[in-house]
Coordinates of C-alpha atoms in Angstrom, one line a residue:
M226 CA 0.0 0.0 0.0
P227 CA 2.8 2.6 0.6
V228 CA 3.5 2.4 -3.2
V229 CA 0.1 4.0 -3.7
L230 CA 1.5 7.2 -2.2
R231 CA 4.3 7.1 -4.6
Y232 CA 2.1 6.8 -7.7
A233 CA -0.9 8.9 -6.7
G234 CA 0.7 11.5 -4.5
L235 CA 0.8 11.9 -0.7
W236 CA -2.7 13.1 0.0
V237 CA -4.5 11.6 -2.9
G238 CA -2.9 8.2 -2.1
L239 CA -3.7 8.5 1.6
V240 CA -7.4 9.2 0.8
M241 CA -7.5 6.2 -1.6
I242 CA -6.0 3.9 1.0
L243 CA -8.3 5.0 3.8
C244 CA -11.4 4.8 1.5
A245 CA -10.5 1.3 0.2
G246 CA -9.7 0.0 3.7
T247 CA -12.9 1.4 5.1
L248 CA -15.0 0.0 2.3
A249 CA -13.3 -3.4 2.4
A250 CA -13.8 -3.7 6.2
Y251 CA -17.5 -2.6 5.8
L252 CA -18.1 -5.2 3.1
M253 CA -16.6 -7.9 5.2
H254 CA -18.9 -7.1 8.1
V255 CA -21.9 -7.0 5.7
L256 CA -21.0 -10.4 4.3
V257 CA -20.7 -11.9 7.8
R258 CA -24.0 -10.4 8.9
V259 CA -25.9 -11.4 5.8
A260 CA -24.6 -15.0 6.0
H261 CA -25.5 -15.2 9.7
S262 CA -29.0 -13.8 9.0
V263 CA -29.7 -16.2 6.2
R264 CA -28.4 -19.2 8.1
T265 CA -30.5 -18.3 11.2
R266 CA -33.7 -17.6 9.3
H267 CA -33.6 -20.8 7.2
S268 CA -31.8 -23.2 9.6
L269 CA -28.9 -23.8 7.2
E270 CA -25.7 -25.7 8.0
L271 CA -22.9 -23.4 9.0
N272 CA -20.1 -25.3 7.3
K273 CA -21.7 -24.9 3.9
M274 CA -21.9 -21.2 4.0
D275 CA -18.9 -20.0 2.0
Y276 CA -18.8 -16.9 -0.1
T277 CA -20.6 -18.2 -3.2
E278 CA -23.0 -20.2 -1.2
T279 CA -24.0 -17.1 0.7
V280 CA -24.7 -15.3 -2.5
F281 CA -26.7 -18.2 -3.8
M282 CA -28.8 -18.4 -0.6
V283 CA -29.4 -14.6 -0.6
F284 CA -30.8 -14.9 -4.1
K285 CA -32.7 -18.1 -3.3
Y286 CA -34.5 -16.6 -0.4
G287 CA -34.6 -13.0 -1.6
P288 CA -37.2 -11.1 -3.7
L289 CA -39.1 -13.3 -6.1
K290 CA -37.8 -11.6 -9.2
L291 CA -34.2 -12.4 -8.1
R292 CA -34.7 -16.0 -7.3
K293 CA -34.7 -17.4 -10.8
P294 CA -31.1 -16.5 -11.9
K295 CA -29.7 -17.7 -8.5
G296 CA -27.7 -20.6 -10.1
K297 CA -26.3 -18.4 -12.9
I298 CA -25.3 -15.7 -10.3
K299 CA -23.5 -18.3 -8.3
H300 CA -21.5 -19.5 -11.3
I301 CA -20.7 -15.9 -12.3
V302 CA -19.4 -15.1 -8.8
N303 CA -17.3 -18.3 -8.8
L304 CA -15.9 -17.3 -12.2
F305 CA -14.9 -13.8 -11.1
L306 CA -13.4 -15.2 -7.9
I307 CA -11.2 -17.5 -9.9
I308 CA -10.1 -14.8 -12.2
T309 CA -9.4 -12.4 -9.3
Q310 CA -7.4 -15.0 -7.3
I311 CA -5.4 -16.0 -10.3
G312 CA -4.5 -12.4 -11.0
F313 CA -3.6 -11.8 -7.3
S314 CA -1.6 -15.0 -7.2
C315 CA 0.4 -14.1 -10.3
V316 CA 1.3 -10.7 -9.0
Y317 CA 2.2 -12.0 -5.5
T318 CA 4.4 -14.7 -7.1
L319 CA 6.3 -12.1 -9.2
F320 CA 6.6 -9.8 -6.1
I321 CA 8.0 -12.6 -4.0
T322 CA 10.4 -13.7 -6.7
E323 CA 11.8 -10.2 -7.4
N324 CA 12.3 -9.5 -3.7
T325 CA 13.9 -12.9 -3.1
R326 CA 16.3 -12.2 -5.9
H327 CA 17.2 -8.8 -4.4
F328 CA 17.6 -10.3 -0.9
L329 CA 19.9 -13.1 -2.2
R330 CA 21.9 -10.8 -4.4
F331 CA 22.7 -8.6 -1.4
F332 CA 24.3 -11.5 0.5
F333 CA 25.5 -13.5 -2.5
P334 CA 26.5 -11.0 -5.2
E335 CA 28.3 -13.6 -7.2
M336 CA 25.4 -16.1 -7.3
P337 CA 23.7 -16.4 -10.7
L338 CA 20.0 -15.7 -10.0
N339 CA 17.9 -16.5 -13.0
F340 CA 14.5 -14.9 -12.6
Y341 CA 12.6 -17.9 -13.9
V342 CA 14.5 -20.4 -11.8
V343 CA 13.8 -18.4 -8.6
A344 CA 10.1 -18.1 -9.7
L345 CA 9.9 -21.8 -10.1
I346 CA 11.4 -22.4 -6.7
V347 CA 8.9 -19.9 -5.2
C348 CA 6.0 -21.7 -6.9
L349 CA 7.2 -25.0 -5.6
L350 CA 7.2 -23.6 -2.1
L351 CA 3.8 -22.0 -2.5
I352 CA 1.9 -24.9 -4.0
P353 CA 1.9 -27.0 -0.8
M354 CA 0.5 -24.1 1.2
C355 CA -2.2 -23.5 -1.5
L356 CA -3.2 -27.1 -1.3
T357 CA -3.5 -27.0 2.5
S358 CA -7.1 -26.4 3.7
N359 CA -6.5 -26.9 7.4
L360 CA -6.6 -23.5 9.0
R361 CA -4.7 -24.7 12.0
V362 CA -1.7 -25.5 9.9
M363 CA -2.0 -22.2 8.0
A364 CA -2.2 -20.4 11.4
H365 CA 1.4 -21.3 12.1
V366 CA 2.5 -20.1 8.7
A367 CA 0.5 -16.9 9.2
A368 CA 2.2 -16.4 12.6
I369 CA 5.6 -16.7 11.0
A370 CA 4.6 -14.3 8.3
N371 CA 3.3 -11.8 10.9
V372 CA 6.6 -12.0 12.8
A373 CA 8.5 -11.4 9.5
T374 CA 6.3 -8.5 8.7
L375 CA 6.9 -6.9 12.1
I376 CA 10.7 -7.3 11.7
G377 CA 10.5 -5.9 8.2
T378 CA 8.4 -3.0 9.3
G379 CA 10.9 -2.2 12.1
L380 CA 13.8 -2.3 9.7
I381 CA 12.0 0.0 7.3
F382 CA 11.2 2.5 10.0
G383 CA 14.7 2.3 11.4
Y384 CA 16.1 3.1 8.0
L385 CA 13.6 5.9 7.4
F386 CA 14.4 7.7 10.7
S387 CA 18.1 7.1 10.4
S388 CA 18.3 8.7 7.0
K389 CA 17.4 12.2 5.8
L390 CA 13.7 12.3 5.0
T391 CA 12.2 14.5 2.4
P392 CA 10.0 17.2 4.1
V393 CA 6.3 16.5 3.7
S394 CA 5.8 19.9 2.2
E395 CA 8.0 19.0 -0.7
L396 CA 6.1 15.8 -1.5
P397 CA 3.4 16.1 -4.3
A398 CA -0.2 15.9 -3.1
Y399 CA -1.2 14.6 -6.6
T400 CA 1.0 13.2 -9.3
N401 CA -0.9 12.6 -12.6
T402 CA -3.8 10.6 -14.0
K403 CA -1.6 7.7 -15.0
G404 CA -0.2 7.4 -11.5
V405 CA -3.6 7.6 -9.9
L406 CA -4.9 4.8 -12.2
I407 CA -1.9 2.6 -11.3
A408 CA -2.5 3.4 -7.6
F409 CA -6.1 2.5 -8.0
G410 CA -5.1 -0.9 -9.3
I411 CA -2.8 -1.4 -6.3
V412 CA -5.6 -0.3 -3.9
M413 CA -7.8 -3.1 -5.3
Y414 CA -5.7 -5.6 -3.3
S415 CA -7.6 -4.4 -0.2
F416 CA -10.5 -6.5 -1.5
E417 CA -8.7 -9.7 -2.3
G418 CA -9.4 -11.3 1.1
I419 CA -13.1 -10.7 1.2
S420 CA -13.9 -14.1 -0.3
L421 CA -12.1 -15.8 2.6
V422 CA -13.9 -14.0 5.4
R423 CA -16.9 -16.3 5.4
E424 CA -14.7 -19.4 5.3
I425 CA -12.4 -18.3 8.1
K426 CA -15.4 -17.3 10.2
T427 CA -17.0 -20.7 9.6
H428 CA -13.9 -22.7 10.7
A429 CA -13.2 -20.4 13.6
M430 CA -16.5 -21.1 15.3

């Protein structure tokens, strides 16, 4: 998300981040409340209420005019979820690969680091995690990731405060239209976890 400030400008980027974060959090709460309401009213099984099933049930028990296309709506939602997750996964894989190369190159400057080889290794490490559906196992991985994030954040702030920072008054509030559009695409990552909220909520209860 900090890259948004670079592309959109300090204040425009900040507003975009706050708006996207607020909207994403609100939509997550709406999804959880709607799923709970539908499940309670119609005595549905909790373990079957994932994201697409929630959409299906909302249309199934919703207004009469919206009940007929419920099956098609479910397939459309699934299709868009697949497209979205593939896009996010590709970008994340490239991001991890590039940062891994920078990290290894710093410690091993003489090591030949072919981008595609590193990407293949990253994919081989990610595939087992993607195939794991047990949230208890993933909780340990997430805990390690959180610790790494905290360490990385500390190092970043340590570097920022130990170096000469550019005064806020000299930073652009707005860059250009192209930069804002790129920033908007990055901000969309705020919504990539919404489809998992219902699943996590189900297994956490």
